[in-house]
Short mmCIF file of C-alpha atoms in Angstrom, two decimals:
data_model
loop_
_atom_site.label_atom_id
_atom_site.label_comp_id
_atom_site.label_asym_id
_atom_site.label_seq_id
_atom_site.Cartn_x
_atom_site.Cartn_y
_atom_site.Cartn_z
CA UNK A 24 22.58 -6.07 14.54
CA UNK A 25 22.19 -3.68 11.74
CA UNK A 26 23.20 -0.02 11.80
CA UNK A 27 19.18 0.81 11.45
CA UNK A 28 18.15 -1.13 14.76
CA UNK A 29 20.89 0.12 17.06
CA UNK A 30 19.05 2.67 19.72
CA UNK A 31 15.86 2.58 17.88
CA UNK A 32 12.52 1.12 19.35
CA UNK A 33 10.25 -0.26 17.10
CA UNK A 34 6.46 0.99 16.99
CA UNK A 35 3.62 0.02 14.43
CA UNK A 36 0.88 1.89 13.64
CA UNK A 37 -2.19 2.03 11.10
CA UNK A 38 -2.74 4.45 8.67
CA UNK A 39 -6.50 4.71 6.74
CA UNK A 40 -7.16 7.05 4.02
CA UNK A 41 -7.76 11.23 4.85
CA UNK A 42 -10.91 10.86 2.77
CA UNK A 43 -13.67 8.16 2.27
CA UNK A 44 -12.93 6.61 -1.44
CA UNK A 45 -16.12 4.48 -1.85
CA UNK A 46 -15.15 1.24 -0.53
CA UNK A 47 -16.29 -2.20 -2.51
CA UNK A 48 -15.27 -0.65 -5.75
CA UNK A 49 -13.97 -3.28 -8.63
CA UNK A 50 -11.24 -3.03 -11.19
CA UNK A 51 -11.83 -5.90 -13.47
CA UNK A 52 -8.47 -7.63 -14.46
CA UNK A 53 -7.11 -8.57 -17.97
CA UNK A 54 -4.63 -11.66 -17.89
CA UNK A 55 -2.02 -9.66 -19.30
CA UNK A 56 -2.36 -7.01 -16.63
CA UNK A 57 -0.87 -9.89 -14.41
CA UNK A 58 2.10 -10.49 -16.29
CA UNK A 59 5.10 -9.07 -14.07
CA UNK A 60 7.38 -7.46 -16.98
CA UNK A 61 8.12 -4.44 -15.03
CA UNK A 62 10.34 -4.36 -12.16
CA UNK A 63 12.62 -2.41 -10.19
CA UNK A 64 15.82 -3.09 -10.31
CA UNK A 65 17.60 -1.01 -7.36
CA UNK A 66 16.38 0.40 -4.18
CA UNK A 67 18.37 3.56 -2.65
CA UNK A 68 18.42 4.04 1.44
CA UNK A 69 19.58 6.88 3.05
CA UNK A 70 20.22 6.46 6.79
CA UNK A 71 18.10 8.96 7.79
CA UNK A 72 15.85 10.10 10.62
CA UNK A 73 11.90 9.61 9.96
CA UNK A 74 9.07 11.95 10.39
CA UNK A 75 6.70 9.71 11.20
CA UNK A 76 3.95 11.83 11.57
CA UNK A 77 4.51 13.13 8.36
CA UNK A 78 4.83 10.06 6.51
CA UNK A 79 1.53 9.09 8.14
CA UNK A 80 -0.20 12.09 6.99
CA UNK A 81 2.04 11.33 3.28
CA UNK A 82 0.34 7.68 3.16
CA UNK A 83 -3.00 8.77 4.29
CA UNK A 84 -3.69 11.53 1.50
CA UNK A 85 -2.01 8.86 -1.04
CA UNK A 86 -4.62 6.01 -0.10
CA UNK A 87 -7.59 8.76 -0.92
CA UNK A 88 -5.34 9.32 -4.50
CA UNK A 89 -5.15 5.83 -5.19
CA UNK A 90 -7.54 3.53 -2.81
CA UNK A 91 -6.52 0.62 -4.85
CA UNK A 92 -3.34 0.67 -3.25
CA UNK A 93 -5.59 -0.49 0.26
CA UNK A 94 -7.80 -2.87 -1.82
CA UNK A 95 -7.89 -6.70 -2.43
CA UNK A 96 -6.78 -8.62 -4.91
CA UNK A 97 -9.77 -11.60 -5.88
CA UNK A 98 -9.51 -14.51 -7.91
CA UNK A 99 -13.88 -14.93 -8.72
CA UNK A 100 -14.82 -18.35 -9.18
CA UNK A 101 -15.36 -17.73 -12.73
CA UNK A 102 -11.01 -17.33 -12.90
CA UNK A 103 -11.70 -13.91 -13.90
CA UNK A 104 -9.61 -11.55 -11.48
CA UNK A 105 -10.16 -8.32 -9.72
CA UNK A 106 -8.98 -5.69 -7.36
CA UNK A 107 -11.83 -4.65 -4.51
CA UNK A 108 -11.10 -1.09 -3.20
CA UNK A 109 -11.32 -0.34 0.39
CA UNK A 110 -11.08 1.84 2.89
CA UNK A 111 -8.98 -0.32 4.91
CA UNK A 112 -6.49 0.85 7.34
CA UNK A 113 -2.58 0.03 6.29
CA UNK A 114 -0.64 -1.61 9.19
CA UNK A 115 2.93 0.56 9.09
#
């Protein structure tokens, strides 16, 4: 058991956008805009506690910033590629 699951219940939750973005929206896709060059090398945790309600509210007013981050990747049958926007919700 890690240090992170001891006395903590686990809950899920969905989080949708604070504002309509304009759902079916496309971003066309370049081939080299798949390429994975960049990367991230280290993550840093800090055992903290977690406001979830404000980390809700955090995502929410992010996915109205940037609704491709709740969108869908598509491979057309032309093998020309492109992210759909939504305004689906984010399981959490």
């Amino acid at each position: 058991m890690n240090w992170y699951q001891v006395g903590r219940k686990m809950t899920t939750c969905l989080v949708s956008s604070s504002s309509p973005t304009g759902s079916n929206r496309r971003i066309e896709l370049a081939g080299i805009a798949l390429w994975t060059i960049a990367h991230v090398d280290k993550i840093f945790v800090y055992p903290t506690e977690l406001n979830i309600d404000r980390f809700k509210e955090s995502l929410g007013r992010t996915l109205s910033i940037w609704p491709i981050m709740a969108g869908h990747f598509l491979v057309r049958d032309d093998d020309r590629y492109a992210i759909e926007m939504s305004d689906n919700t984010i399981p959490v």
